[in-house]
mmCIF file of C-alpha atoms and ligand atoms in Angstrom:
data_model
loop_
_atom_site.group_PDB
_atom_site.id
_atom_site.type_symbol
_atom_site.label_atom_id
_atom_site.label_comp_id
_atom_site.label_asym_id
_atom_site.label_seq_id
_atom_site.Cartn_x
_atom_site.Cartn_y
_atom_site.Cartn_z
ATOM 1 C CA UNK A 230 -0.009 0.022 0.041
ATOM 2 C CA UNK A 231 1.433 3.451 -0.970
ATOM 3 C CA UNK A 232 0.916 6.191 1.630
ATOM 4 C CA UNK A 233 0.032 9.746 0.646
ATOM 5 C CA UNK A 234 2.857 11.557 -0.875
ATOM 6 C CA UNK A 235 3.368 15.168 0.313
ATOM 7 C CA UNK A 236 4.305 16.499 -3.103
ATOM 8 C CA UNK A 237 3.613 20.037 -4.727
ATOM 9 C CA UNK A 238 -0.024 19.082 -5.463
ATOM 10 C CA UNK A 239 -0.846 17.801 -1.968
ATOM 11 C CA UNK A 240 1.117 20.638 -0.367
ATOM 12 C CA UNK A 241 -1.157 23.198 -2.238
ATOM 13 C CA UNK A 242 -4.222 21.216 -1.243
ATOM 14 C CA UNK A 243 -3.099 21.377 2.355
ATOM 15 C CA UNK A 244 -2.642 25.165 1.992
ATOM 16 C CA UNK A 245 -6.391 25.405 1.240
ATOM 17 C CA UNK A 246 -7.577 22.795 3.675
ATOM 18 C CA UNK A 247 -5.682 24.307 6.564
ATOM 19 C CA UNK A 248 -7.458 27.643 6.133
ATOM 20 C CA UNK A 249 -10.982 26.077 6.711
ATOM 21 C CA UNK A 250 -13.087 26.618 9.798
ATOM 22 C CA UNK A 251 -12.625 23.144 11.283
ATOM 23 C CA UNK A 252 -8.834 23.162 10.895
ATOM 24 C CA UNK A 253 -8.726 26.662 12.432
ATOM 25 C CA UNK A 254 -10.694 25.204 15.339
ATOM 26 C CA UNK A 255 -8.084 22.366 15.499
ATOM 27 C CA UNK A 256 -5.216 24.852 15.658
ATOM 28 C CA UNK A 257 -6.861 26.803 18.425
ATOM 29 C CA UNK A 258 -7.265 23.564 20.454
ATOM 30 C CA UNK A 259 -3.684 22.406 19.838
ATOM 31 C CA UNK A 260 -2.264 25.934 20.845
ATOM 32 C CA UNK A 261 -4.369 25.837 23.987
ATOM 33 C CA UNK A 262 -3.073 22.427 24.866
ATOM 34 C CA UNK A 263 0.466 23.472 24.159
ATOM 35 C CA UNK A 264 0.147 26.589 26.302
ATOM 36 C CA UNK A 265 3.023 28.451 24.639
ATOM 37 C CA UNK A 266 4.099 31.819 26.006
ATOM 38 C CA UNK A 267 6.777 34.530 25.513
ATOM 39 C CA UNK A 268 10.397 33.218 25.478
ATOM 40 C CA UNK A 269 9.493 29.561 24.958
ATOM 41 C CA UNK A 270 11.564 27.276 22.582
ATOM 42 C CA UNK A 271 9.082 25.163 20.593
ATOM 43 C CA UNK A 272 9.640 22.241 18.216
ATOM 44 C CA UNK A 273 6.990 21.383 15.535
ATOM 45 C CA UNK A 274 7.578 17.829 14.126
ATOM 46 C CA UNK A 275 5.860 17.413 10.796
ATOM 47 C CA UNK A 276 5.255 21.166 10.489
ATOM 48 C CA UNK A 277 3.900 20.824 6.926
ATOM 49 C CA UNK A 278 3.103 24.306 5.363
ATOM 50 C CA UNK A 279 3.951 25.962 8.630
ATOM 51 C CA UNK A 280 0.700 27.361 9.928
ATOM 52 C CA UNK A 281 1.577 26.377 13.533
ATOM 53 C CA UNK A 282 5.161 27.612 13.187
ATOM 54 C CA UNK A 283 3.942 31.096 12.077
ATOM 55 C CA UNK A 284 1.322 31.300 14.843
ATOM 56 C CA UNK A 285 3.697 30.115 17.430
ATOM 57 C CA UNK A 286 6.283 32.647 16.474
ATOM 58 C CA UNK A 287 3.704 35.322 17.353
ATOM 59 C CA UNK A 288 3.086 33.619 20.680
ATOM 60 C CA UNK A 289 6.708 33.126 21.746
ATOM 61 C CA UNK A 290 7.753 36.670 20.531
ATOM 62 C CA UNK A 291 11.341 37.765 19.814
ATOM 63 C CA UNK A 292 12.751 36.170 22.973
ATOM 64 C CA UNK A 293 11.555 32.679 22.003
ATOM 65 C CA UNK A 294 12.114 30.504 19.013
ATOM 66 C CA UNK A 295 10.405 27.856 16.831
ATOM 67 C CA UNK A 296 11.913 25.005 14.932
ATOM 68 C CA UNK A 297 9.977 23.165 12.309
ATOM 69 C CA UNK A 298 10.987 19.753 10.899
ATOM 70 C CA UNK A 299 9.361 17.950 7.975
ATOM 71 C CA UNK A 300 10.221 15.168 5.587
ATOM 72 C CA UNK A 301 8.666 16.954 2.580
ATOM 73 C CA UNK A 302 10.654 19.668 0.799
ATOM 74 C CA UNK A 303 7.433 20.847 -0.917
ATOM 75 C CA UNK A 304 5.592 21.579 2.344
ATOM 76 C CA UNK A 305 8.740 23.127 3.821
ATOM 77 C CA UNK A 306 8.932 25.546 1.026
ATOM 78 C CA UNK A 307 5.443 26.853 1.966
ATOM 79 C CA UNK A 308 6.576 27.045 5.640
ATOM 80 C CA UNK A 309 9.641 29.060 4.605
ATOM 81 C CA UNK A 310 7.509 31.457 2.785
ATOM 82 C CA UNK A 311 5.061 31.728 5.612
ATOM 83 C CA UNK A 312 7.749 32.613 8.216
ATOM 84 C CA UNK A 313 9.942 34.883 6.095
ATOM 85 C CA UNK A 314 11.438 37.951 7.981
ATOM 86 C CA UNK A 315 11.744 36.124 11.341
ATOM 87 C CA UNK A 316 15.188 35.449 12.637
ATOM 88 C CA UNK A 317 14.052 33.151 15.496
ATOM 89 C CA UNK A 318 12.841 30.304 13.368
ATOM 90 C CA UNK A 319 14.649 27.348 11.773
ATOM 91 C CA UNK A 320 13.159 24.778 9.352
ATOM 92 C CA UNK A 321 14.840 21.467 8.607
ATOM 93 C CA UNK A 322 14.076 18.669 6.211
ATOM 94 C CA UNK A 323 14.458 15.495 8.236
ATOM 95 C CA UNK A 324 12.477 12.434 9.396
ATOM 96 C CA UNK A 325 10.558 12.410 12.668
ATOM 97 C CA UNK A 326 12.647 9.461 13.755
ATOM 98 C CA UNK A 327 15.957 11.335 13.373
ATOM 99 C CA UNK A 328 15.539 14.927 14.523
ATOM 100 C CA UNK A 329 18.495 17.319 13.709
ATOM 101 C CA UNK A 330 18.206 19.059 17.085
ATOM 102 C CA UNK A 331 20.315 18.907 20.259
ATOM 103 C CA UNK A 332 19.162 17.001 23.423
ATOM 104 C CA UNK A 333 16.859 18.752 25.863
ATOM 105 C CA UNK A 334 16.742 21.951 23.760
ATOM 106 C CA UNK A 335 13.014 22.648 23.776
ATOM 107 C CA UNK A 336 10.341 23.665 26.387
ATOM 108 C CA UNK A 337 7.530 22.253 24.312
ATOM 109 C CA UNK A 338 6.979 20.137 21.205
ATOM 110 C CA UNK A 339 3.949 19.382 18.968
ATOM 111 C CA UNK A 340 3.208 16.974 16.221
ATOM 112 C CA UNK A 341 -0.227 17.311 14.606
ATOM 113 C CA UNK A 342 -1.496 14.582 12.294
ATOM 114 C CA UNK A 343 2.033 13.388 11.570
ATOM 115 C CA UNK A 344 2.707 10.272 13.709
ATOM 116 C CA UNK A 345 -0.189 8.380 11.961
ATOM 117 C CA UNK A 346 2.058 8.562 8.823
ATOM 118 C CA UNK A 347 5.218 7.283 10.597
ATOM 119 C CA UNK A 348 6.009 3.611 10.452
ATOM 120 C CA UNK A 349 8.210 3.610 13.542
ATOM 121 C CA UNK A 350 6.191 5.735 15.980
ATOM 122 C CA UNK A 351 8.209 4.583 19.004
ATOM 123 C CA UNK A 352 11.337 5.944 17.422
ATOM 124 C CA UNK A 353 9.663 9.199 16.751
ATOM 125 C CA UNK A 354 8.439 9.481 20.308
ATOM 126 C CA UNK A 355 11.977 8.664 21.600
ATOM 127 C CA UNK A 356 13.302 11.592 19.525
ATOM 128 C CA UNK A 357 10.555 13.920 20.830
ATOM 129 C CA UNK A 358 11.547 12.918 24.462
ATOM 130 C CA UNK A 359 15.265 13.463 23.677
ATOM 131 C CA UNK A 360 14.605 16.948 22.202
ATOM 132 C CA UNK A 361 12.429 18.098 25.219
ATOM 133 C CA UNK A 362 14.060 19.284 28.379
ATOM 134 C CA UNK A 363 12.770 17.432 31.527
ATOM 135 C CA UNK A 364 9.320 18.904 32.385
ATOM 136 C CA UNK A 365 8.827 19.992 28.728
ATOM 137 C CA UNK A 366 5.333 19.742 27.306
ATOM 138 C CA UNK A 367 4.284 17.526 24.445
ATOM 139 C CA UNK A 368 1.103 17.653 22.315
ATOM 140 C CA UNK A 369 0.248 14.959 19.872
ATOM 141 C CA UNK A 370 -2.831 15.071 17.640
ATOM 142 C CA UNK A 371 -4.030 12.212 15.526
ATOM 143 C CA UNK A 372 -7.291 10.866 14.047
ATOM 144 C CA UNK A 373 -8.701 7.462 14.834
ATOM 145 C CA UNK A 374 -10.043 6.891 11.316
ATOM 146 C CA UNK A 375 -12.181 3.937 12.547
ATOM 147 C CA UNK A 376 -14.410 6.505 14.285
ATOM 148 C CA UNK A 377 -15.620 7.866 11.009
ATOM 149 C CA UNK A 378 -19.411 7.846 10.635
ATOM 150 C CA UNK A 379 -20.322 8.823 7.041
ATOM 151 C CA UNK A 380 -23.681 8.677 5.480
ATOM 152 C CA UNK A 381 -24.238 7.103 2.141
ATOM 153 C CA UNK A 382 -27.198 5.481 0.372
ATOM 154 C CA UNK A 383 -24.578 2.915 -0.802
ATOM 155 C CA UNK A 384 -22.985 1.787 2.561
ATOM 156 C CA UNK A 385 -21.056 -1.083 0.792
ATOM 157 C CA UNK A 386 -19.294 1.432 -1.545
ATOM 158 C CA UNK A 387 -18.651 3.774 1.499
ATOM 159 C CA UNK A 388 -17.017 0.832 3.248
ATOM 160 C CA UNK A 389 -14.757 0.058 0.165
ATOM 161 C CA UNK A 390 -13.809 3.792 -0.107
ATOM 162 C CA UNK A 391 -12.838 4.088 3.599
ATOM 163 C CA UNK A 392 -10.932 0.753 3.479
ATOM 164 C CA UNK A 393 -8.936 2.031 0.561
ATOM 165 C CA UNK A 394 -8.401 5.431 2.330
ATOM 166 C CA UNK A 395 -6.972 3.543 5.368
ATOM 167 C CA UNK A 396 -3.993 2.816 3.208
ATOM 168 C CA UNK A 397 -3.084 6.504 3.012
ATOM 169 C CA UNK A 398 -1.175 6.321 6.352
ATOM 170 C CA UNK A 399 0.786 3.938 8.416
ATOM 171 C CA UNK A 400 -1.681 3.435 11.328
ATOM 172 C CA UNK A 401 -5.266 4.560 10.792
ATOM 173 C CA UNK A 402 -6.061 3.836 14.541
ATOM 174 C CA UNK A 403 -2.919 5.177 16.185
ATOM 175 C CA UNK A 404 -4.744 6.995 19.106
ATOM 176 C CA UNK A 405 -5.804 3.631 20.550
ATOM 177 C CA UNK A 406 -2.227 2.582 21.459
ATOM 178 C CA UNK A 407 -0.595 6.015 21.948
ATOM 179 C CA UNK A 408 -0.950 6.347 25.821
ATOM 180 C CA UNK A 409 1.236 3.334 26.812
ATOM 181 C CA UNK A 410 3.677 4.192 24.038
ATOM 182 C CA UNK A 411 4.127 7.692 25.330
ATOM 183 C CA UNK A 412 4.752 6.358 28.875
ATOM 184 C CA UNK A 413 7.318 3.855 27.583
ATOM 185 C CA UNK A 414 9.096 6.621 25.718
ATOM 186 C CA UNK A 415 9.545 8.459 29.060
ATOM 187 C CA UNK A 416 6.584 10.763 29.232
ATOM 188 C CA UNK A 417 4.486 11.177 32.393
ATOM 189 C CA UNK A 418 1.031 12.757 33.003
ATOM 190 C CA UNK A 419 -0.235 11.389 29.806
ATOM 191 C CA UNK A 420 -3.755 12.709 29.030
ATOM 192 C CA UNK A 421 -6.065 12.425 26.020
ATOM 193 C CA UNK A 422 -9.135 14.362 24.882
ATOM 194 C CA UNK A 423 -11.359 13.336 21.989
ATOM 195 C CA UNK A 424 -12.703 16.129 19.858
ATOM 196 C CA UNK A 425 -15.535 15.349 17.519
ATOM 197 C CA UNK A 426 -15.600 17.082 14.063
ATOM 198 C CA UNK A 427 -19.089 16.654 12.793
ATOM 199 C CA UNK A 428 -21.059 18.303 10.057
ATOM 200 C CA UNK A 429 -24.394 18.006 8.322
ATOM 201 C CA UNK A 430 -23.254 20.580 5.803
ATOM 202 C CA UNK A 431 -21.336 19.836 2.662
ATOM 203 C CA UNK A 432 -19.284 23.073 2.783
ATOM 204 C CA UNK A 433 -15.546 23.522 2.189
ATOM 205 C CA UNK A 434 -15.267 24.693 5.897
ATOM 206 C CA UNK A 435 -16.376 21.331 7.309
ATOM 207 C CA UNK A 436 -13.536 18.766 7.678
ATOM 208 C CA UNK A 437 -15.534 15.868 6.218
ATOM 209 C CA UNK A 438 -16.553 17.763 3.100
ATOM 210 C CA UNK A 439 -13.108 19.404 2.637
ATOM 211 C CA UNK A 440 -11.208 16.116 2.561
ATOM 212 C CA UNK A 441 -13.535 14.601 -0.158
ATOM 213 C CA UNK A 442 -11.266 15.622 -3.131
ATOM 214 C CA UNK A 443 -8.222 14.113 -1.254
ATOM 215 C CA UNK A 444 -10.036 10.931 -0.549
ATOM 216 C CA UNK A 445 -11.435 10.610 -4.101
ATOM 217 C CA UNK A 446 -8.020 11.201 -5.664
ATOM 218 C CA UNK A 447 -6.239 8.762 -3.344
ATOM 219 C CA UNK A 448 -8.682 5.803 -3.483
ATOM 220 C CA UNK A 449 -9.252 5.921 -7.238
ATOM 221 C CA UNK A 450 -7.572 2.766 -8.628
ATOM 222 C CA UNK A 451 -6.812 1.297 -5.224
ATOM 223 C CA UNK A 452 -8.054 -1.679 -3.367
ATOM 224 C CA UNK A 453 -10.661 -2.496 -5.983
ATOM 225 C CA UNK A 454 -12.144 1.018 -6.119
ATOM 226 C CA UNK A 455 -12.122 2.216 -9.742
ATOM 227 C CA UNK A 456 -11.796 5.881 -10.743
ATOM 228 C CA UNK A 457 -15.447 5.883 -11.789
ATOM 229 C CA UNK A 458 -16.558 4.460 -8.493
ATOM 230 C CA UNK A 459 -14.461 7.114 -6.578
ATOM 231 C CA UNK A 460 -16.131 9.806 -8.724
ATOM 232 C CA UNK A 461 -19.594 8.432 -8.078
ATOM 233 C CA UNK A 462 -18.926 8.286 -4.360
ATOM 234 C CA UNK A 463 -17.827 12.072 -4.405
ATOM 235 C CA UNK A 464 -20.781 12.967 -6.549
ATOM 236 C CA UNK A 465 -23.217 11.326 -4.132
ATOM 237 C CA UNK A 466 -21.695 13.374 -1.211
ATOM 238 C CA UNK A 467 -22.294 16.577 -3.198
ATOM 239 C CA UNK A 468 -25.770 15.516 -4.097
ATOM 240 C CA UNK A 469 -26.538 14.623 -0.424
ATOM 241 C CA UNK A 470 -25.150 18.057 0.452
ATOM 242 C CA UNK A 471 -27.494 19.729 -1.981
ATOM 243 C CA UNK A 472 -30.627 18.125 -0.497
ATOM 244 C CA UNK A 473 -29.542 18.712 3.153
ATOM 245 C CA UNK A 474 -28.800 14.976 3.760
ATOM 246 C CA UNK A 475 -25.006 15.217 4.315
ATOM 247 C CA UNK A 476 -23.547 13.702 7.473
ATOM 248 C CA UNK A 477 -19.923 13.251 8.449
ATOM 249 C CA UNK A 478 -18.387 12.726 11.935
ATOM 250 C CA UNK A 479 -14.988 11.532 13.343
ATOM 251 C CA UNK A 480 -13.066 11.835 16.532
ATOM 252 C CA UNK A 481 -9.596 13.552 16.539
ATOM 253 C CA UNK A 482 -7.534 12.976 19.639
ATOM 254 C CA UNK A 483 -5.278 15.494 21.456
ATOM 255 C CA UNK A 484 -2.688 13.867 23.705
ATOM 256 C CA UNK A 485 -0.759 15.839 26.159
ATOM 257 C CA UNK A 486 2.244 14.667 28.266
ATOM 258 C CA UNK A 487 5.308 15.847 30.101
ATOM 259 C CA UNK A 488 8.913 14.800 29.529
ATOM 260 C CA UNK A 489 9.933 13.132 32.769
HETATM 261 C C1 SAM B 1610 -1.261 15.980 7.484
HETATM 262 S S1 SAM B 1610 0.204 16.942 7.325
HETATM 263 C C2 SAM B 1610 0.170 17.826 8.894
HETATM 264 C C3 SAM B 1610 0.973 19.161 8.807
HETATM 265 C C4 SAM B 1610 1.033 20.015 10.145
HETATM 266 N N1 SAM B 1610 1.386 19.252 11.295
HETATM 267 C C5 SAM B 1610 -0.378 20.707 10.419
HETATM 268 O O1 SAM B 1610 -1.161 20.055 11.022
HETATM 269 O O2 SAM B 1610 -0.584 21.804 9.863
HETATM 270 C C6 SAM B 1610 1.424 15.774 7.683
HETATM 271 C C7 SAM B 1610 2.831 16.242 7.616
HETATM 272 O O3 SAM B 1610 3.734 15.237 8.206
HETATM 273 C C8 SAM B 1610 4.889 15.175 7.429
HETATM 274 N N2 SAM B 1610 5.422 13.736 7.563
HETATM 275 C C9 SAM B 1610 4.868 12.615 7.337
HETATM 276 N N3 SAM B 1610 5.704 11.643 7.688
HETATM 277 C C10 SAM B 1610 6.873 12.289 8.204
HETATM 278 C C11 SAM B 1610 8.010 11.742 8.833
HETATM 279 N N4 SAM B 1610 8.278 10.432 8.921
HETATM 280 N N5 SAM B 1610 8.879 12.660 9.196
HETATM 281 C C12 SAM B 1610 8.678 13.974 9.120
HETATM 282 N N6 SAM B 1610 7.603 14.503 8.652
HETATM 283 C C13 SAM B 1610 6.681 13.599 8.121
HETATM 284 C C14 SAM B 1610 4.418 15.316 5.992
HETATM 285 O O4 SAM B 1610 5.383 15.774 5.039
HETATM 286 C C15 SAM B 1610 3.340 16.451 6.164
HETATM 287 O O5 SAM B 1610 3.823 17.759 5.950
#
């Protein structure tokens, strides 16, 4: 199974998706959980197009600093553009399992919708623990894709589409196993909160509707879903939206922990 590739096309799709209402809500929740403040040194693993990096630079001010790491040069290019003019930011192309940062050099770290793509999550958690100072705060956000409840008049087709979509990442149900793995990696005070992202509207601002083009593109030609079937699935969602019958819900999990 081939995971999503964060190339130029997907980077520009993320640029749009990450300006939508539901993703703005997610960023607010993450930043609340991170509790950044003036002077803090913050690490963003899998920073993507750099929305968090830019917002956190405002939060930490000139006496703090933010480092973003991402495996994709295409998303990093967007992050560079977004943070131009700041001298307290650094962006590195690297893997989450091999961070190019010194030990104990951060007060806080975040990784939002990244670990679900990483094959060796335990190695990534060990790196996050190494990078944080003792007492440093960690925020991890991932989706349990098995919580998706998505209406269709053709439930068998919906199941096929969602099964194919599961292949877009390394672990579609990562939140289920994250708590003990965080403790094993040297984190204490592990907590989790589930946030539901639900919509009865097929609008670009709703997470479920906003990801339809990504899902359609990814599943077409995979796992027995043809391009025509993927297009018919997406068209049905638009049609359900037009007659007020759209329904999507999923649970996204915010884990917080302290480096011990
Ligand atoms: C869904 S995007 C999330 C971006 C950002 N965290 C946000 O929420 O705005 C996932 C990002 O993780 C990055 N990524 C995936 N696997 C990675 C890995 N093994 N190491 C570093 N970055 C990775 C991708 O390149 C992509 O930019």
